CSV table of C-alpha atoms and ligand atoms in Angstrom, one decimal:
chain,number,residue,atom,x,y,z
D,140,MET,CA,7.5,15.5,21.3
D,141,PRO,CA,8.2,18.9,19.6
D,142,THR,CA,5.1,20.2,18.2
D,143,ASP,CA,6.8,22.3,15.6
D,144,THR,CA,8.4,19.5,13.7
D,145,PRO,CA,6.8,19.7,10.3
D,146,ILE,CA,7.1,16.1,9.4
D,147,ASN,CA,3.3,15.5,9.6
D,148,PRO,CA,2.2,16.2,6.1
D,149,ASP,CA,0.3,19.2,5.0
D,150,VAL,CA,-1.7,17.1,2.7
D,151,THR,CA,-4.4,18.7,0.6
D,152,ALA,CA,-7.6,17.7,2.3
D,153,LEU,CA,-10.1,16.2,-0.1
D,154,PRO,CA,-13.6,15.2,0.7
D,155,ARG,CA,-13.5,11.5,1.4
D,156,GLN,CA,-15.3,10.6,-1.8
D,157,PRO,CA,-15.5,13.8,-3.8
D,158,ARG,CA,-18.3,14.4,-6.3
D,159,ARG,CA,-17.3,14.5,-9.9
D,160,GLU,CA,-17.9,17.7,-11.9
D,161,ASP,CA,-21.2,16.3,-13.2
D,162,GLY,CA,-22.3,15.8,-9.6
D,163,LYS,CA,-22.2,12.0,-9.7
D,164,ILE,CA,-20.4,10.0,-7.0
D,165,ASN,CA,-18.1,7.1,-7.7
D,166,LEU,CA,-19.3,4.0,-5.9
D,167,ILE,CA,-15.9,2.3,-5.8
D,168,GLY,CA,-14.3,3.0,-2.4
D,169,LEU,CA,-17.5,3.8,-0.5
D,170,THR,CA,-17.8,1.7,2.7
D,171,ARG,CA,-21.0,-0.3,3.2
D,172,GLU,CA,-22.3,2.4,5.5
D,173,GLY,CA,-21.3,5.2,3.0
D,174,LEU,CA,-22.9,3.4,0.1
D,175,ARG,CA,-26.1,2.8,2.1
D,176,ASP,CA,-26.3,6.5,3.0
D,177,HIS,CA,-25.8,7.6,-0.6
D,178,LEU,CA,-28.4,5.1,-1.9
D,179,ILE,CA,-30.9,6.4,0.6
D,180,ALA,CA,-30.2,10.0,-0.3
D,181,ALA,CA,-30.8,9.1,-4.0
D,182,GLY,CA,-34.2,7.7,-3.2
D,183,THR,CA,-33.7,4.0,-2.2
D,184,PRO,CA,-36.3,3.1,0.4
D,185,GLU,CA,-34.5,2.6,3.8
D,186,LYS,CA,-35.8,-0.9,4.2
D,187,GLN,CA,-34.2,-2.1,1.0
D,188,ALA,CA,-30.9,-0.3,1.3
D,189,ARG,CA,-29.0,-3.1,3.0
D,190,MET,CA,-30.0,-5.6,0.4
D,191,ARG,CA,-29.1,-3.1,-2.4
D,192,VAL,CA,-25.7,-2.6,-0.9
D,193,ASN,CA,-25.0,-6.3,-1.0
D,194,GLN,CA,-26.3,-6.7,-4.6
D,195,ILE,CA,-24.4,-3.7,-5.9
D,196,TRP,CA,-21.2,-4.7,-4.1
D,197,GLN,CA,-21.3,-8.1,-5.7
D,198,TRP,CA,-21.6,-6.6,-9.2
D,199,ILE,CA,-18.8,-4.2,-8.6
D,200,TYR,CA,-16.3,-6.2,-6.6
D,201,GLN,CA,-16.9,-9.8,-7.7
D,202,LYS,CA,-18.0,-9.4,-11.2
D,203,GLY,CA,-16.1,-6.3,-12.1
D,204,ILE,CA,-19.2,-4.6,-13.7
D,205,SER,CA,-19.0,-0.9,-14.3
D,206,ASP,CA,-22.3,-0.4,-16.2
D,207,PHE,CA,-25.5,-0.3,-14.1
D,208,GLY,CA,-27.4,-1.6,-17.1
D,209,GLU,CA,-25.7,-5.0,-16.6
D,210,MET,CA,-27.0,-5.4,-13.0
D,211,THR,CA,-29.7,-7.8,-14.1
D,212,ASN,CA,-31.1,-8.5,-10.6
D,213,LEU,CA,-32.1,-4.9,-10.2
D,214,ALA,CA,-35.3,-3.5,-11.7
D,215,LYS,CA,-34.8,-1.3,-14.8
D,216,PRO,CA,-36.1,1.9,-13.2
D,217,TYR,CA,-33.8,1.4,-10.2
D,218,ARG,CA,-30.8,0.9,-12.6
D,219,ALA,CA,-31.7,4.2,-14.2
D,220,LEU,CA,-31.9,5.9,-10.9
D,221,LEU,CA,-28.4,4.6,-10.1
D,222,ASP,CA,-27.1,5.7,-13.4
D,223,GLU,CA,-28.4,9.3,-12.8
D,224,ASN,CA,-26.6,9.6,-9.5
D,225,PHE,CA,-23.6,7.4,-9.6
D,226,VAL,CA,-20.7,6.1,-11.6
D,227,ILE,CA,-18.4,3.0,-11.2
D,228,GLU,CA,-15.1,4.4,-12.2
D,229,ARG,CA,-11.5,3.1,-12.0
D,230,PRO,CA,-8.3,5.1,-12.4
D,231,GLU,CA,-7.5,5.5,-16.1
D,232,VAL,CA,-4.7,3.2,-17.3
D,233,ILE,CA,-2.1,5.3,-19.2
D,234,THR,CA,0.6,2.7,-19.8
D,235,LYS,CA,1.3,-0.9,-19.0
D,236,GLN,CA,4.7,-2.4,-19.0
D,237,VAL,CA,5.6,-6.1,-18.6
D,238,SER,CA,9.0,-7.0,-17.3
D,239,ALA,CA,11.1,-9.9,-18.6
D,240,ASP,CA,10.3,-11.7,-15.3
D,241,GLY,CA,6.5,-11.2,-15.7
D,242,THR,CA,6.1,-8.3,-13.3
D,243,ARG,CA,3.6,-5.8,-14.6
D,244,LYS,CA,3.6,-2.1,-13.9
D,245,TYR,CA,0.7,0.1,-14.6
D,246,LEU,CA,0.8,3.9,-14.7
D,247,VAL,CA,-2.7,5.2,-14.0
D,248,ARG,CA,-4.2,8.7,-14.0
D,249,ILE,CA,-6.5,9.9,-11.2
D,250,ALA,CA,-8.5,13.0,-10.7
D,251,GLY,CA,-6.5,16.2,-11.1
D,252,GLY,CA,-4.3,14.6,-13.7
D,253,HIS,CA,-2.0,13.0,-11.1
D,254,GLU,CA,-0.3,9.7,-11.8
D,255,VAL,CA,0.3,6.7,-9.7
D,256,GLU,CA,2.1,3.4,-10.3
D,257,ILE,CA,0.8,-0.1,-9.5
D,258,VAL,CA,3.0,-3.2,-9.6
D,259,TYR,CA,1.8,-6.8,-10.0
D,260,ILE,CA,4.3,-9.5,-9.1
D,261,PRO,CA,3.4,-13.1,-10.1
D,262,GLU,CA,5.1,-15.9,-8.1
D,263,THR,CA,4.5,-19.6,-8.2
D,264,ASP,CA,2.2,-19.7,-5.1
D,265,ARG,CA,0.8,-16.2,-5.2
D,266,GLY,CA,0.3,-13.0,-7.0
D,267,THR,CA,1.1,-9.8,-5.1
D,268,LEU,CA,-0.2,-6.4,-6.0
D,269,CYS,CA,1.8,-3.5,-4.7
D,270,VAL,CA,-0.6,-0.6,-4.2
D,271,SER,CA,0.1,3.1,-3.6
D,272,SER,CA,-1.5,5.2,-0.9
D,273,GLN,CA,-0.4,8.7,-1.8
D,274,VAL,CA,0.9,10.6,-4.9
D,275,GLY,CA,4.5,11.0,-3.8
D,276,CYS,CA,5.4,11.0,-0.2
D,277,THR,CA,6.1,13.8,2.4
D,278,LEU,CA,8.8,11.7,4.0
D,279,THR,CA,12.3,11.9,2.4
D,280,CYS,CA,14.0,8.5,3.1
D,281,SER,CA,17.3,9.0,1.4
D,282,PHE,CA,17.4,5.7,-0.4
D,283,CYS,CA,13.8,6.0,-1.8
D,284,HIS,CA,13.0,7.3,-5.2
D,285,THR,CA,9.4,8.2,-4.2
D,286,GLY,CA,10.9,10.3,-1.4
D,287,THR,CA,12.4,12.7,-4.0
D,288,GLN,CA,8.9,13.4,-5.3
D,289,LYS,CA,7.0,16.1,-3.4
D,290,LEU,CA,3.7,14.9,-2.1
D,291,VAL,CA,0.9,16.0,-4.2
D,292,ARG,CA,-2.0,14.5,-2.4
D,293,ASN,CA,-3.5,11.6,-0.5
D,294,LEU,CA,-5.4,9.0,-2.6
D,295,THR,CA,-9.1,8.5,-1.9
D,296,ALA,CA,-10.3,5.1,-0.8
D,297,GLY,CA,-11.8,4.8,-4.3
D,298,GLU,CA,-8.5,5.4,-5.9
D,299,ILE,CA,-6.8,2.8,-3.6
D,300,VAL,CA,-9.4,0.1,-4.3
D,301,GLY,CA,-9.5,1.2,-7.9
D,302,GLN,CA,-5.8,0.1,-8.3
D,303,ILE,CA,-6.9,-3.4,-7.3
D,304,MET,CA,-9.7,-3.3,-9.8
D,305,VAL,CA,-7.4,-2.1,-12.6
D,306,ALA,CA,-5.1,-5.1,-12.1
D,307,ARG,CA,-8.0,-7.5,-11.9
D,308,ASP,CA,-9.3,-6.1,-15.2
D,309,ASP,CA,-6.0,-6.6,-16.9
D,310,LEU,CA,-5.6,-10.1,-15.5
D,311,ASP,CA,-9.1,-11.0,-16.5
D,312,GLU,CA,-9.9,-12.2,-13.0
D,313,TRP,CA,-13.6,-11.3,-12.6
D,314,THR,CA,-16.2,-14.0,-12.1
D,315,GLN,CA,-18.0,-14.5,-15.4
D,316,PRO,CA,-21.8,-15.1,-15.7
D,317,GLY,CA,-22.6,-18.7,-14.8
D,318,GLU,CA,-19.4,-19.2,-12.8
D,319,GLY,CA,-19.2,-19.7,-9.0
D,320,SER,CA,-17.3,-16.9,-7.2
D,321,ASP,CA,-14.4,-19.4,-6.6
D,322,ALA,CA,-14.2,-20.8,-10.1
D,323,ARG,CA,-11.1,-18.8,-11.1
D,324,PRO,CA,-7.7,-18.9,-9.4
D,325,ARG,CA,-7.0,-15.7,-7.5
D,326,LEU,CA,-4.3,-14.0,-9.5
D,327,VAL,CA,-4.2,-11.0,-7.2
D,328,SER,CA,-4.0,-13.1,-4.0
D,329,ASN,CA,-2.0,-10.7,-1.8
D,330,ILE,CA,-1.9,-7.0,-1.4
D,331,VAL,CA,1.0,-5.0,-0.1
D,332,LEU,CA,0.7,-1.3,0.7
D,333,MET,CA,4.3,-0.7,-0.4
D,334,GLY,CA,3.9,1.5,-3.4
D,335,MET,CA,4.1,5.2,-3.3
D,336,GLY,CA,3.4,7.0,-0.1
D,337,GLU,CA,3.2,6.5,3.7
D,338,PRO,CA,-0.1,4.7,4.3
D,339,LEU,CA,-0.4,5.7,7.9
D,340,TYR,CA,-0.4,9.4,6.9
D,341,ASN,CA,-3.6,8.6,4.9
D,342,PHE,CA,-5.1,6.4,7.6
D,343,GLU,CA,-8.9,6.7,7.0
D,344,ASN,CA,-8.8,6.2,3.2
D,345,VAL,CA,-6.4,3.3,3.5
D,346,ARG,CA,-8.6,1.7,6.2
D,347,ASP,CA,-11.8,2.1,4.2
D,348,ALA,CA,-10.1,0.7,1.1
D,349,MET,CA,-8.7,-2.4,3.0
D,350,LYS,CA,-12.1,-3.0,4.6
D,351,ILE,CA,-13.5,-3.4,1.1
D,352,ALA,CA,-10.5,-5.6,0.0
D,353,MET,CA,-11.2,-7.9,3.0
D,354,ASP,CA,-15.0,-8.0,3.0
D,355,PRO,CA,-16.3,-11.4,1.8
D,356,GLU,CA,-18.7,-9.5,-0.5
D,357,GLY,CA,-16.1,-7.1,-1.5
D,358,ILE,CA,-12.8,-8.2,-3.0
D,359,SER,CA,-12.7,-11.0,-0.4
D,360,LEU,CA,-9.1,-11.3,0.5
D,361,SER,CA,-8.1,-12.6,4.0
D,362,ARG,CA,-6.6,-10.0,6.3
D,363,ARG,CA,-3.6,-12.3,6.5
D,364,ARG,CA,-2.9,-11.6,2.8
D,365,ILE,CA,-2.8,-7.9,3.2
D,366,THR,CA,0.4,-6.2,4.5
D,367,LEU,CA,0.7,-2.5,5.3
D,368,SER,CA,4.3,-1.1,5.4
D,369,THR,CA,5.1,2.0,7.4
D,370,SER,CA,8.2,3.9,7.9
D,371,GLY,CA,7.2,4.2,11.6
D,372,VAL,CA,4.3,6.5,12.3
D,373,VAL,CA,4.2,5.4,15.9
D,374,PRO,CA,0.9,6.9,17.0
D,375,GLU,CA,-1.0,5.2,14.2
D,376,ILE,CA,0.5,1.7,14.7
D,377,ALA,CA,-1.9,0.5,17.4
D,378,ARG,CA,-4.8,1.8,15.3
D,379,THR,CA,-3.7,-0.3,12.4
D,380,ALA,CA,-4.3,-3.4,14.5
D,381,ASP,CA,-7.6,-2.2,15.9
D,382,GLU,CA,-9.2,-0.7,12.9
D,383,ILE,CA,-7.7,-2.6,9.9
D,384,GLY,CA,-6.4,-5.8,11.3
D,385,CYS,CA,-4.0,-6.5,8.4
D,386,GLN,CA,-0.4,-7.6,8.7
D,387,LEU,CA,2.2,-5.0,9.6
D,388,ALA,CA,5.7,-4.4,8.0
D,389,ILE,CA,8.1,-1.8,9.4
D,390,SER,CA,10.7,-0.1,7.3
D,391,PHE,CA,13.4,-0.5,9.9
D,392,HIS,CA,16.6,-0.2,7.8
D,393,ALA,CA,19.1,0.7,10.5
D,394,THR,CA,20.2,-0.4,14.0
D,395,THR,CA,21.4,2.9,15.5
D,396,ASP,CA,19.4,6.2,15.7
D,397,GLU,CA,22.4,7.9,14.1
D,398,VAL,CA,22.1,5.9,10.9
D,399,ARG,CA,18.3,5.7,11.0
D,400,ASP,CA,18.0,9.4,11.3
D,401,LYS,CA,19.7,9.7,7.9
D,402,LEU,CA,18.0,6.8,6.1
D,403,VAL,CA,14.5,7.2,7.5
D,404,PRO,CA,14.2,10.8,8.8
D,405,ILE,CA,10.9,10.1,10.6
D,406,ASN,CA,13.2,8.5,13.1
D,407,LYS,CA,14.0,12.1,14.4
D,408,ARG,CA,10.4,12.3,15.5
D,409,TRP,CA,9.9,8.7,16.8
D,410,ASN,CA,13.2,7.0,17.4
D,411,ILE,CA,14.1,3.3,17.4
D,412,ALA,CA,13.2,2.9,21.1
D,413,GLU,CA,9.8,4.5,20.7
D,414,LEU,CA,9.1,2.5,17.6
D,415,LEU,CA,10.1,-0.8,19.2
D,416,GLU,CA,7.9,0.0,22.2
D,417,ALA,CA,4.9,0.5,19.9
D,418,LEU,CA,5.7,-2.9,18.3
D,419,ARG,CA,6.1,-4.7,21.7
D,420,THR,CA,2.6,-3.7,22.6
D,421,TYR,CA,1.2,-4.2,19.1
D,422,PRO,CA,-2.1,-6.1,19.8
D,423,LYS,CA,-2.0,-8.4,16.9
D,424,ALA,CA,1.6,-9.6,17.0
D,425,SER,CA,1.9,-13.3,17.7
D,426,ASN,CA,3.9,-16.3,16.4
D,427,SER,CA,1.4,-16.9,13.6
D,428,GLU,CA,1.2,-13.2,12.7
D,429,ARG,CA,4.7,-11.9,12.9
D,430,ILE,CA,5.7,-8.3,12.2
D,431,THR,CA,7.9,-8.0,9.2
D,432,PHE,CA,11.0,-5.9,9.6
D,433,GLU,CA,12.1,-4.6,6.2
D,434,TYR,CA,15.8,-3.9,5.9
D,435,VAL,CA,17.3,-2.4,2.8
D,436,MET,CA,20.9,-3.6,2.2
D,437,LEU,CA,23.1,-0.5,1.5
D,438,LYS,CA,26.8,-1.1,0.9
D,439,ASP,CA,28.9,0.0,3.8
D,440,VAL,CA,26.0,1.9,5.4
D,441,ASN,CA,24.0,-0.6,7.4
D,442,ASP,CA,25.1,-4.0,6.2
D,443,SER,CA,27.9,-5.2,8.7
D,444,ASP,CA,27.7,-8.3,10.8
D,445,GLU,CA,27.7,-6.0,13.8
D,446,ASP,CA,24.5,-4.4,12.4
D,447,ALA,CA,22.9,-7.9,12.1
D,448,ARG,CA,23.8,-8.7,15.8
D,449,ARG,CA,22.5,-5.4,17.0
D,450,LEU,CA,19.3,-5.9,15.0
D,451,ILE,CA,18.7,-9.2,16.8
D,452,LYS,CA,19.2,-7.6,20.2
D,453,LEU,CA,16.8,-4.8,19.4
D,454,ILE,CA,13.9,-6.9,18.3
D,455,LYS,CA,14.2,-9.5,21.0
D,456,GLY,CA,10.8,-10.5,22.3
D,457,ILE,CA,8.9,-9.2,19.2
D,458,PRO,CA,7.4,-12.0,17.0
D,459,ALA,CA,9.2,-11.0,13.8
D,460,LYS,CA,10.6,-12.0,10.5
D,461,ILE,CA,13.2,-10.0,8.7
D,462,ASN,CA,12.9,-9.2,5.0
D,463,LEU,CA,16.2,-8.2,3.5
D,464,ILE,CA,15.8,-6.0,0.5
D,465,PRO,CA,18.8,-5.6,-1.8
D,466,PHE,CA,18.9,-1.9,-2.6
D,467,ASN,CA,17.4,-1.0,-6.0
D,468,GLU,CA,19.2,1.8,-7.7
D,469,TRP,CA,17.5,4.7,-9.4
D,470,PRO,CA,18.9,7.5,-11.5
D,471,GLY,CA,21.0,9.7,-9.2
D,472,SER,CA,20.6,7.4,-6.1
D,473,PRO,CA,23.2,8.1,-3.5
D,474,TYR,CA,23.8,4.5,-2.4
D,475,GLU,CA,25.0,1.1,-3.8
D,476,ARG,CA,23.6,-2.3,-3.3
D,477,SER,CA,25.5,-4.5,-0.8
D,478,ASP,CA,27.5,-7.4,-2.3
D,479,TRP,CA,25.7,-10.7,-2.4
D,480,GLU,CA,28.1,-12.3,0.0
D,481,ARG,CA,27.5,-9.5,2.5
D,482,ILE,CA,23.8,-9.9,2.2
D,483,GLU,CA,24.1,-13.7,2.7
D,484,SER,CA,26.4,-13.3,5.7
D,485,PHE,CA,23.9,-10.8,7.3
D,486,ALA,CA,21.0,-13.1,6.6
D,487,ASN,CA,22.9,-16.0,8.1
D,488,ILE,CA,23.4,-14.3,11.4
D,489,ILE,CA,19.7,-13.5,11.6
D,490,TYR,CA,18.7,-17.0,10.6
D,491,LYS,CA,20.9,-18.6,13.2
D,492,ALA,CA,19.3,-16.4,15.9
D,493,GLY,CA,16.0,-18.1,14.9
D,494,TYR,CA,14.4,-15.6,12.6
D,495,ALA,CA,13.2,-16.2,9.1
D,496,SER,CA,15.4,-13.9,6.9
D,497,PRO,CA,14.2,-14.1,3.3
D,498,ILE,CA,16.1,-12.0,0.8
D,499,ARG,CA,13.6,-10.2,-1.4
D,500,THR,CA,14.5,-10.9,-5.0
D,501,PRO,CA,14.3,-7.7,-7.0
D,502,ARG,CA,11.5,-7.9,-9.4
D,503,GLY,CA,10.7,-5.8,-12.5
D,504,GLU,CA,14.0,-3.8,-12.3
D,505,ASP,CA,14.1,-3.5,-16.1
D,506,ILE,CA,10.8,-1.5,-16.0
D,507,MET,CA,11.7,0.5,-12.8
D,508,ALA,CA,9.1,-1.4,-10.9
D,509,ALA,CA,11.2,-2.6,-8.0
D,510,CYS,CA,10.8,-1.4,-4.4
D,511,GLY,CA,11.5,2.3,-4.0
D,512,GLN,CA,11.8,3.0,-7.7
D,513,LEU,CA,8.3,4.2,-8.2
D,514,LYS,CA,7.8,7.8,-9.2
D,515,SER,CA,5.2,9.4,-11.5
D,516,ALA,CA,6.6,10.1,-15.0
D,517,THR,CA,5.3,13.6,-14.7
D,518,GLU,CA,7.3,14.1,-11.5
D,519,ARG,CA,10.6,12.7,-12.8
D,520,ALA,CA,12.2,16.1,-12.8
D,521,ARG,CA,14.0,15.5,-9.5
D,522,LYS,CA,14.1,17.9,-6.7
D,523,SER,CA,17.4,18.3,-5.0
D,524,ARG,CA,17.7,17.0,-1.4
D,525,ALA,CA,18.2,20.6,-0.3
D,526,GLN,CA,15.0,21.7,-1.9
D,527,ILE,CA,13.1,18.9,-0.2
D,528,ALA,CA,14.8,19.7,3.2
D,529,ALA,CA,13.7,23.3,2.9
D,530,GLU,CA,10.2,22.2,2.2
D,531,THR,CA,9.9,19.6,4.9
D,532,GLY,CA,12.1,21.1,7.5
D,533,LEU,CA,14.1,18.0,7.8
Y,28,SAH,N1,6.1,4.4,2.9
Y,28,SAH,C1,6.0,3.0,3.3
Y,28,SAH,C2,5.7,2.0,2.2
Y,28,SAH,C3,6.3,2.2,0.8
Y,28,SAH,S1,8.0,1.8,0.6
Y,28,SAH,C4,7.3,2.6,4.0
Y,28,SAH,O1,8.3,3.3,3.9
Y,28,SAH,O2,7.3,1.6,4.6
Y,28,SAH,C5,8.0,0.0,0.6
Y,28,SAH,C6,9.4,-0.6,1.0
Y,28,SAH,O3,10.4,-0.4,0.0
Y,28,SAH,C7,9.9,0.1,2.3
Y,28,SAH,O4,10.5,-0.8,3.2
Y,28,SAH,C8,11.0,1.0,1.7
Y,28,SAH,O5,11.9,1.4,2.7
Y,28,SAH,C9,11.6,0.1,0.6
Y,28,SAH,N2,12.4,0.9,-0.3
Y,28,SAH,C10,12.3,2.2,-0.7
Y,28,SAH,N3,13.2,2.5,-1.6
Y,28,SAH,C11,13.9,1.4,-1.9
Y,28,SAH,C12,15.0,1.1,-2.7
Y,28,SAH,N4,15.5,2.0,-3.5
Y,28,SAH,N5,15.5,-0.1,-2.8
Y,28,SAH,C13,14.9,-1.1,-2.0
Y,28,SAH,N6,13.9,-0.9,-1.1
Y,28,SAH,C14,13.4,0.4,-1.1
Y,29,SF4,FE1,8.0,7.6,1.8
Y,29,SF4,FE2,8.3,5.0,2.3
Y,29,SF4,FE3,9.8,6.1,0.4
Y,29,SF4,FE4,10.2,6.7,3.0
Y,29,SF4,S1,10.5,4.7,2.0
Y,29,SF4,S2,10.1,8.2,1.3
Y,29,SF4,S3,8.1,6.7,3.8
Y,29,SF4,S4,7.6,5.9,0.4
């Protein structure tokens, strides 16, 4: 592997949970261990720390409380101590848009004035929240709007969990006083790390955030309801199974290296063969936990019957389902969506080979909330491909 390939992002390193200017620390996003350490440092007796973590987590993640004064099972002086040292702070919601199909898109502001988009997609049997892991993306997939935005920085674990909190606030999903924790239907029932950014280039923060999402005393979602999508950061794939344990989706999108090099340039660093090898040995793949292959349908680029057949050959032996994504256009996008008949023909070949091949219905297109359309409003001034190439060395 060439060591000088500058694909690996030069992301501004932030402390994992930075102090605010007033010296206080945000409790959202701290792992159990992290919270325990901070509570002890603030004067909590060591013997009580574990219990306090449980109590505080329940207030924050099950009841949605952000004021220490409301934590009625804690003594008043202890609440005051918490208030002196900590805050419970979500990203600030700047705008909320609701699509004709019910999809909701929130634009939120995070520290440093950066903006991130979050999308909530209600369906009959579930509600999926599409969460971002970075502001922008260092990768430059040629069909992706986010890829035209220069990476500004990684999100902290608190900012990732905070996105879930913001959606739950808006959907009024918190357990109310007197209610059991399962009294309300889970409106955010699934999480997909498919918003802005490459989650495996922000591994630790994504891992900590998803641990909180999966913890029974945290947001309490099953690991089967969380899907991380990666463009193919091969060295981090096995770690995803070991350290997070959620479901995996791969942005595959092409069946030859020649085409994939153009669509998903990280392919120049780890090509199709290397990616598939990592998936063949993926510890968690099984028939009940298949790997999702995402495949964007681009007219006359990757959508032929021959591509479909090649795809089947490539993934042979990997427990997989294939998610076909009709291309979502964005201003200035260089591709067109494949015709519907083409998509169906492609899907049919895959289906006949024994794979589930759902076609992802575009949601929220009228509010630019569909896959690959996200981009902060402040960053809309597009960079040219040449500029990006110069910056990333691709
Ligand atoms: N960076 C990660 C996750 C974010 S993208 C990744 O690339 O996997 C989530 C999915 O949307 C990816 O499969 C991505 O390839 C796809 N996507 C990006 N732009 C798109 C567009 N314009 N139309 C349809 N799908 C798109
Ligand atoms: Fe980044 Fe994913 Fe978009 Fe590629 S598809 S530019 S990896 S967000």
